[in-house]
Amino acid sequence: MGPTTLHTMSVRVAEELGVHPDAAARALRAALGLFRAQAHHPAIVNAGIAPAEYLGLALKSDRFKALLIAATLTAAGRDVDARLTWTAYLDREMETTRLAHQAVPANAILGDPDAIHSVGRQLGLTDEHTDRLIPGLVFTIATGYPYRSADMRHLSLTDVLAQLTAEDLTELLQHAALVDAGRAEEAAVLLRRIQHAP
């Protein structure tokens, strides 16, 4: 995306929201910086997605548009509107994720509550604790769904969730449990190990 296109985008957002173009331009630079950093994340690189390809996908995503609008409103001093906009977007994304999870077949690990609880118990988690962690875990997978590797692009979110293995679920639940327990350093170490696994 060239400078002219980016300028046009920021002008359009400014007009749409009724804010000064400088606020939209600052927000666009910040949003692009965030997505450029994500483009070089090990999880993206390990998926075989080139930074330019990731950015191309990200800039067309609903998440980027929602982030840009919220950042523009914040830059214009409209913090309450920004929070409401971002929360509304997250609510829509979580509802989409919830519906996709409900559609996972019962013979897939994420479609089988007993299998999920079994994985949780192996990690020393109660069934209730596991149940609390699963929606966030599924949501985390869903937020990365648009940027999946080329060989998975034809899959729906439901298909991606259905392909999760017991080993994947174990690692993800373990990470979520560490984060939930406030053990950030251990969670970061585990996440790096997961992301650098072949």
PDB file of C-alpha atoms in Angstrom:
ATOM      1  CA  MET A   1       0.000   0.000   0.000  1.00  0.00           C
ATOM      2  CA  GLY A   2       1.610   3.231  -1.195  1.00  0.00           C
ATOM      3  CA  PRO A   3       1.713   6.674   0.471  1.00  0.00           C
ATOM      4  CA  THR A   4      -1.132   7.996  -1.727  1.00  0.00           C
ATOM      5  CA  THR A   5      -3.421   5.126  -0.752  1.00  0.00           C
ATOM      6  CA  LEU A   6      -2.563   5.576   2.935  1.00  0.00           C
ATOM      7  CA  HIS A   7      -3.245   9.320   2.716  1.00  0.00           C
ATOM      8  CA  THR A   8      -6.583   8.626   1.029  1.00  0.00           C
ATOM      9  CA  MET A   9      -7.435   6.113   3.770  1.00  0.00           C
ATOM     10  CA  SER A  10      -6.665   8.549   6.589  1.00  0.00           C
ATOM     11  CA  VAL A  11      -8.648  11.359   4.879  1.00  0.00           C
ATOM     12  CA  ARG A  12     -11.627   9.027   4.413  1.00  0.00           C
ATOM     13  CA  VAL A  13     -11.533   7.939   8.078  1.00  0.00           C
ATOM     14  CA  ALA A  14     -11.250  11.578   9.227  1.00  0.00           C
ATOM     15  CA  GLU A  15     -14.274  12.585   7.133  1.00  0.00           C
ATOM     16  CA  GLU A  16     -16.289   9.572   8.257  1.00  0.00           C
ATOM     17  CA  LEU A  17     -15.644  10.286  11.948  1.00  0.00           C
ATOM     18  CA  GLY A  18     -15.734  14.075  11.708  1.00  0.00           C
ATOM     19  CA  VAL A  19     -12.234  14.518  13.149  1.00  0.00           C
ATOM     20  CA  HIS A  20      -9.168  16.509  12.077  1.00  0.00           C
ATOM     21  CA  PRO A  21      -7.121  14.727   9.357  1.00  0.00           C
ATOM     22  CA  ASP A  22      -4.000  14.935  11.557  1.00  0.00           C
ATOM     23  CA  ALA A  23      -5.680  12.697  14.160  1.00  0.00           C
ATOM     24  CA  ALA A  24      -6.481  10.106  11.506  1.00  0.00           C
ATOM     25  CA  ALA A  25      -2.951  10.288  10.064  1.00  0.00           C
ATOM     26  CA  ARG A  26      -1.391   9.761  13.543  1.00  0.00           C
ATOM     27  CA  ALA A  27      -3.738   6.851  14.213  1.00  0.00           C
ATOM     28  CA  LEU A  28      -2.939   5.282  10.848  1.00  0.00           C
ATOM     29  CA  ARG A  29       0.818   5.487  11.522  1.00  0.00           C
ATOM     30  CA  ALA A  30       0.323   3.885  14.958  1.00  0.00           C
ATOM     31  CA  ALA A  31      -1.905   1.092  13.570  1.00  0.00           C
ATOM     32  CA  LEU A  32       0.536   0.388  10.741  1.00  0.00           C
ATOM     33  CA  GLY A  33       3.411   0.274  13.238  1.00  0.00           C
ATOM     34  CA  LEU A  34       1.569  -2.312  15.319  1.00  0.00           C
ATOM     35  CA  PHE A  35       0.763  -4.516  12.327  1.00  0.00           C
ATOM     36  CA  ARG A  36       4.294  -4.159  10.909  1.00  0.00           C
ATOM     37  CA  ALA A  37       5.679  -5.401  14.238  1.00  0.00           C
ATOM     38  CA  GLN A  38       3.226  -8.318  14.176  1.00  0.00           C
ATOM     39  CA  ALA A  39       4.342  -9.160  10.635  1.00  0.00           C
ATOM     40  CA  HIS A  40       7.790 -10.059  11.988  1.00  0.00           C
ATOM     41  CA  HIS A  41       6.469 -12.069  14.946  1.00  0.00           C
ATOM     42  CA  PRO A  42       7.975 -15.599  15.137  1.00  0.00           C
ATOM     43  CA  ALA A  43       4.509 -17.206  14.950  1.00  0.00           C
ATOM     44  CA  ILE A  44       3.863 -15.435  11.630  1.00  0.00           C
ATOM     45  CA  VAL A  45       7.338 -16.177  10.273  1.00  0.00           C
ATOM     46  CA  ASN A  46       7.062 -19.857  11.326  1.00  0.00           C
ATOM     47  CA  ALA A  47       3.733 -20.094   9.471  1.00  0.00           C
ATOM     48  CA  GLY A  48       5.634 -19.193   6.292  1.00  0.00           C
ATOM     49  CA  ILE A  49       3.903 -15.839   5.854  1.00  0.00           C
ATOM     50  CA  ALA A  50       6.131 -13.067   4.496  1.00  0.00           C
ATOM     51  CA  PRO A  51       5.802  -9.685   6.254  1.00  0.00           C
ATOM     52  CA  ALA A  52       4.436  -7.999   3.117  1.00  0.00           C
ATOM     53  CA  GLU A  53       1.870 -10.780   2.686  1.00  0.00           C
ATOM     54  CA  TYR A  54       0.802 -10.487   6.326  1.00  0.00           C
ATOM     55  CA  LEU A  55       0.414  -6.723   6.024  1.00  0.00           C
ATOM     56  CA  GLY A  56      -1.604  -7.122   2.832  1.00  0.00           C
ATOM     57  CA  LEU A  57      -4.010  -9.465   4.620  1.00  0.00           C
ATOM     58  CA  ALA A  58      -4.090  -7.400   7.817  1.00  0.00           C
ATOM     59  CA  LEU A  59      -4.907  -4.106   6.103  1.00  0.00           C
ATOM     60  CA  LYS A  60      -8.023  -5.670   4.561  1.00  0.00           C
ATOM     61  CA  SER A  61      -9.203  -7.160   7.868  1.00  0.00           C
ATOM     62  CA  ASP A  62     -12.084  -5.964  10.022  1.00  0.00           C
ATOM     63  CA  ARG A  63      -9.659  -5.913  12.970  1.00  0.00           C
ATOM     64  CA  PHE A  64      -7.429  -3.329  11.272  1.00  0.00           C
ATOM     65  CA  LYS A  65     -10.434  -1.150  10.374  1.00  0.00           C
ATOM     66  CA  ALA A  66     -11.781  -1.324  13.934  1.00  0.00           C
ATOM     67  CA  LEU A  67      -8.350  -0.573  15.403  1.00  0.00           C
ATOM     68  CA  LEU A  68      -7.874   2.382  13.036  1.00  0.00           C
ATOM     69  CA  ILE A  69     -11.263   3.865  13.922  1.00  0.00           C
ATOM     70  CA  ALA A  70     -10.688   3.425  17.666  1.00  0.00           C
ATOM     71  CA  ALA A  71      -7.147   4.867  17.419  1.00  0.00           C
ATOM     72  CA  THR A  72      -8.415   7.837  15.391  1.00  0.00           C
ATOM     73  CA  LEU A  73     -11.108   8.578  17.962  1.00  0.00           C
ATOM     74  CA  THR A  74      -8.495   8.364  20.747  1.00  0.00           C
ATOM     75  CA  ALA A  75      -6.136  10.694  18.845  1.00  0.00           C
ATOM     76  CA  ALA A  76      -9.036  13.144  18.504  1.00  0.00           C
ATOM     77  CA  GLY A  77      -9.646  13.078  22.268  1.00  0.00           C
ATOM     78  CA  ARG A  78     -12.834  11.010  22.031  1.00  0.00           C
ATOM     79  CA  ASP A  79     -11.744   8.246  24.418  1.00  0.00           C
ATOM     80  CA  VAL A  80     -15.249   7.090  25.360  1.00  0.00           C
ATOM     81  CA  ASP A  81     -16.266   6.710  21.694  1.00  0.00           C
ATOM     82  CA  ALA A  82     -13.000   4.866  21.021  1.00  0.00           C
ATOM     83  CA  ARG A  83     -13.640   2.401  23.862  1.00  0.00           C
ATOM     84  CA  LEU A  84     -17.244   1.832  22.775  1.00  0.00           C
ATOM     85  CA  THR A  85     -16.174   1.269  19.151  1.00  0.00           C
ATOM     86  CA  TRP A  86     -13.438  -1.205  20.077  1.00  0.00           C
ATOM     87  CA  THR A  87     -15.662  -3.044  22.582  1.00  0.00           C
ATOM     88  CA  ALA A  88     -18.440  -3.375  19.989  1.00  0.00           C
ATOM     89  CA  TYR A  89     -15.947  -4.822  17.513  1.00  0.00           C
ATOM     90  CA  LEU A  90     -14.599  -7.312  20.096  1.00  0.00           C
ATOM     91  CA  ASP A  91     -18.146  -8.348  20.998  1.00  0.00           C
ATOM     92  CA  ARG A  92     -18.890  -9.106  17.331  1.00  0.00           C
ATOM     93  CA  GLU A  93     -15.622 -11.013  16.968  1.00  0.00           C
ATOM     94  CA  MET A  94     -16.280 -13.036  20.142  1.00  0.00           C
ATOM     95  CA  GLU A  95     -19.793 -13.899  18.988  1.00  0.00           C
ATOM     96  CA  THR A  96     -18.428 -15.115  15.641  1.00  0.00           C
ATOM     97  CA  THR A  97     -15.849 -17.174  17.530  1.00  0.00           C
ATOM     98  CA  ARG A  98     -18.496 -18.624  19.862  1.00  0.00           C
ATOM     99  CA  LEU A  99     -20.653 -19.712  16.915  1.00  0.00           C
ATOM    100  CA  ALA A 100     -17.660 -21.277  15.158  1.00  0.00           C
ATOM    101  CA  HIS A 101     -16.741 -23.171  18.330  1.00  0.00           C
ATOM    102  CA  GLN A 102     -20.315 -24.435  18.712  1.00  0.00           C
ATOM    103  CA  ALA A 103     -20.143 -25.770  15.150  1.00  0.00           C
ATOM    104  CA  VAL A 104     -16.997 -27.860  15.803  1.00  0.00           C
ATOM    105  CA  PRO A 105     -17.906 -31.541  15.381  1.00  0.00           C
ATOM    106  CA  ALA A 106     -18.155 -33.617  18.564  1.00  0.00           C
ATOM    107  CA  ASN A 107     -15.415 -35.989  17.344  1.00  0.00           C
ATOM    108  CA  ALA A 108     -12.868 -33.105  17.350  1.00  0.00           C
ATOM    109  CA  ILE A 109     -11.139 -32.328  20.624  1.00  0.00           C
ATOM    110  CA  LEU A 110     -12.543 -28.789  20.808  1.00  0.00           C
ATOM    111  CA  GLY A 111     -16.022 -30.182  20.202  1.00  0.00           C
ATOM    112  CA  ASP A 112     -15.816 -32.702  23.035  1.00  0.00           C
ATOM    113  CA  PRO A 113     -16.132 -31.217  26.560  1.00  0.00           C
ATOM    114  CA  ASP A 114     -14.994 -34.500  28.178  1.00  0.00           C
ATOM    115  CA  ALA A 115     -11.807 -34.544  26.094  1.00  0.00           C
ATOM    116  CA  ILE A 116     -11.171 -30.869  26.919  1.00  0.00           C
ATOM    117  CA  HIS A 117     -11.654 -31.553  30.651  1.00  0.00           C
ATOM    118  CA  SER A 118      -9.325 -34.542  30.414  1.00  0.00           C
ATOM    119  CA  VAL A 119      -6.556 -32.353  28.982  1.00  0.00           C
ATOM    120  CA  GLY A 120      -7.203 -29.796  31.712  1.00  0.00           C
ATOM    121  CA  ARG A 121      -7.028 -32.422  34.451  1.00  0.00           C
ATOM    122  CA  GLN A 122      -3.654 -33.621  33.122  1.00  0.00           C
ATOM    123  CA  LEU A 123      -2.440 -30.067  33.753  1.00  0.00           C
ATOM    124  CA  GLY A 124      -3.893 -30.058  37.275  1.00  0.00           C
ATOM    125  CA  LEU A 125      -6.840 -27.815  36.363  1.00  0.00           C
ATOM    126  CA  THR A 126     -10.362 -28.291  37.646  1.00  0.00           C
ATOM    127  CA  ASP A 127     -13.079 -28.704  35.026  1.00  0.00           C
ATOM    128  CA  GLU A 128     -14.465 -25.281  36.011  1.00  0.00           C
ATOM    129  CA  HIS A 129     -11.055 -23.631  35.550  1.00  0.00           C
ATOM    130  CA  THR A 130     -10.665 -25.273  32.138  1.00  0.00           C
ATOM    131  CA  ASP A 131     -14.150 -24.112  31.138  1.00  0.00           C
ATOM    132  CA  ARG A 132     -13.190 -20.538  32.088  1.00  0.00           C
ATOM    133  CA  LEU A 133     -10.002 -20.673  29.998  1.00  0.00           C
ATOM    134  CA  ILE A 134     -11.428 -22.257  26.832  1.00  0.00           C
ATOM    135  CA  PRO A 135     -13.399 -19.267  25.446  1.00  0.00           C
ATOM    136  CA  GLY A 136     -10.317 -17.024  25.663  1.00  0.00           C
ATOM    137  CA  LEU A 137      -8.167 -19.707  24.117  1.00  0.00           C
ATOM    138  CA  VAL A 138     -10.596 -20.189  21.223  1.00  0.00           C
ATOM    139  CA  PHE A 139     -10.779 -16.412  20.787  1.00  0.00           C
ATOM    140  CA  THR A 140      -6.962 -16.240  20.614  1.00  0.00           C
ATOM    141  CA  ILE A 141      -6.979 -18.833  17.829  1.00  0.00           C
ATOM    142  CA  ALA A 142      -9.735 -16.941  16.029  1.00  0.00           C
ATOM    143  CA  THR A 143      -7.853 -13.631  16.083  1.00  0.00           C
ATOM    144  CA  GLY A 144      -4.954 -15.305  14.256  1.00  0.00           C
ATOM    145  CA  TYR A 145      -7.288 -17.116  11.873  1.00  0.00           C
ATOM    146  CA  PRO A 146      -7.222 -14.566   9.024  1.00  0.00           C
ATOM    147  CA  TYR A 147      -3.413 -14.741   8.954  1.00  0.00           C
ATOM    148  CA  ARG A 148      -3.017 -18.516   8.803  1.00  0.00           C
ATOM    149  CA  SER A 149      -0.491 -20.180   6.510  1.00  0.00           C
ATOM    150  CA  ALA A 150      -1.243 -20.511   2.797  1.00  0.00           C
ATOM    151  CA  ASP A 151      -2.085 -24.240   3.038  1.00  0.00           C
ATOM    152  CA  MET A 152      -4.852 -23.428   5.557  1.00  0.00           C
ATOM    153  CA  ARG A 153      -6.390 -20.417   3.809  1.00  0.00           C
ATOM    154  CA  HIS A 154      -9.224 -22.465   2.323  1.00  0.00           C
ATOM    155  CA  LEU A 155     -10.372 -23.571   5.778  1.00  0.00           C
ATOM    156  CA  SER A 156     -13.167 -21.906   7.725  1.00  0.00           C
ATOM    157  CA  LEU A 157     -12.626 -20.914  11.347  1.00  0.00           C
ATOM    158  CA  THR A 158     -14.700 -23.955  12.378  1.00  0.00           C
ATOM    159  CA  ASP A 159     -12.383 -26.197  10.321  1.00  0.00           C
ATOM    160  CA  VAL A 160      -9.296 -24.626  11.902  1.00  0.00           C
ATOM    161  CA  LEU A 161     -10.713 -25.185  15.403  1.00  0.00           C
ATOM    162  CA  ALA A 162     -11.654 -28.763  14.499  1.00  0.00           C
ATOM    163  CA  GLN A 163      -8.056 -29.503  13.439  1.00  0.00           C
ATOM    164  CA  LEU A 164      -6.619 -28.621  16.843  1.00  0.00           C
ATOM    165  CA  THR A 165      -4.851 -31.659  18.306  1.00  0.00           C
ATOM    166  CA  ALA A 166      -4.698 -32.820  21.930  1.00  0.00           C
ATOM    167  CA  GLU A 167      -1.023 -31.774  21.985  1.00  0.00           C
ATOM    168  CA  ASP A 168      -1.908 -28.277  20.696  1.00  0.00           C
ATOM    169  CA  LEU A 169      -4.700 -27.949  23.245  1.00  0.00           C
ATOM    170  CA  THR A 170      -2.393 -29.058  26.065  1.00  0.00           C
ATOM    171  CA  GLU A 171       0.194 -26.387  25.226  1.00  0.00           C
ATOM    172  CA  LEU A 172      -2.401 -23.654  24.731  1.00  0.00           C
ATOM    173  CA  LEU A 173      -4.246 -24.520  27.959  1.00  0.00           C
ATOM    174  CA  GLN A 174      -0.974 -24.656  29.873  1.00  0.00           C
ATOM    175  CA  HIS A 175      -0.062 -21.193  28.553  1.00  0.00           C
ATOM    176  CA  ALA A 176      -3.529 -19.802  29.345  1.00  0.00           C
ATOM    177  CA  ALA A 177      -3.366 -21.249  32.882  1.00  0.00           C
ATOM    178  CA  LEU A 178       0.037 -19.641  33.516  1.00  0.00           C
ATOM    179  CA  VAL A 179      -1.238 -16.263  32.298  1.00  0.00           C
ATOM    180  CA  ASP A 180      -4.378 -16.660  34.404  1.00  0.00           C
ATOM    181  CA  ALA A 181      -2.246 -17.404  37.467  1.00  0.00           C
ATOM    182  CA  GLY A 182      -0.154 -14.260  36.881  1.00  0.00           C
ATOM    183  CA  ARG A 183       2.974 -16.275  36.071  1.00  0.00           C
ATOM    184  CA  ALA A 184       3.907 -14.042  33.126  1.00  0.00           C
ATOM    185  CA  GLU A 185       7.583 -15.015  32.840  1.00  0.00           C
ATOM    186  CA  GLU A 186       6.842 -18.749  32.720  1.00  0.00           C
ATOM    187  CA  ALA A 187       4.021 -18.085  30.230  1.00  0.00           C
ATOM    188  CA  ALA A 188       6.409 -16.096  28.008  1.00  0.00           C
ATOM    189  CA  VAL A 189       9.002 -18.897  28.069  1.00  0.00           C
ATOM    190  CA  LEU A 190       6.358 -21.476  27.150  1.00  0.00           C
ATOM    191  CA  LEU A 191       4.986 -19.257  24.371  1.00  0.00           C
ATOM    192  CA  ARG A 192       8.457 -18.824  22.853  1.00  0.00           C
ATOM    193  CA  ARG A 193       8.930 -22.602  22.936  1.00  0.00           C
ATOM    194  CA  ILE A 194       5.548 -23.167  21.236  1.00  0.00           C
ATOM    195  CA  GLN A 195       6.272 -20.564  18.564  1.00  0.00           C
ATOM    196  CA  HIS A 196       9.716 -21.932  17.758  1.00  0.00           C
ATOM    197  CA  ALA A 197       8.608 -25.557  17.598  1.00  0.00           C
ATOM    198  CA  PRO A 198       9.129 -27.063  14.131  1.00  0.00           C
TER     199      PRO A 198
END
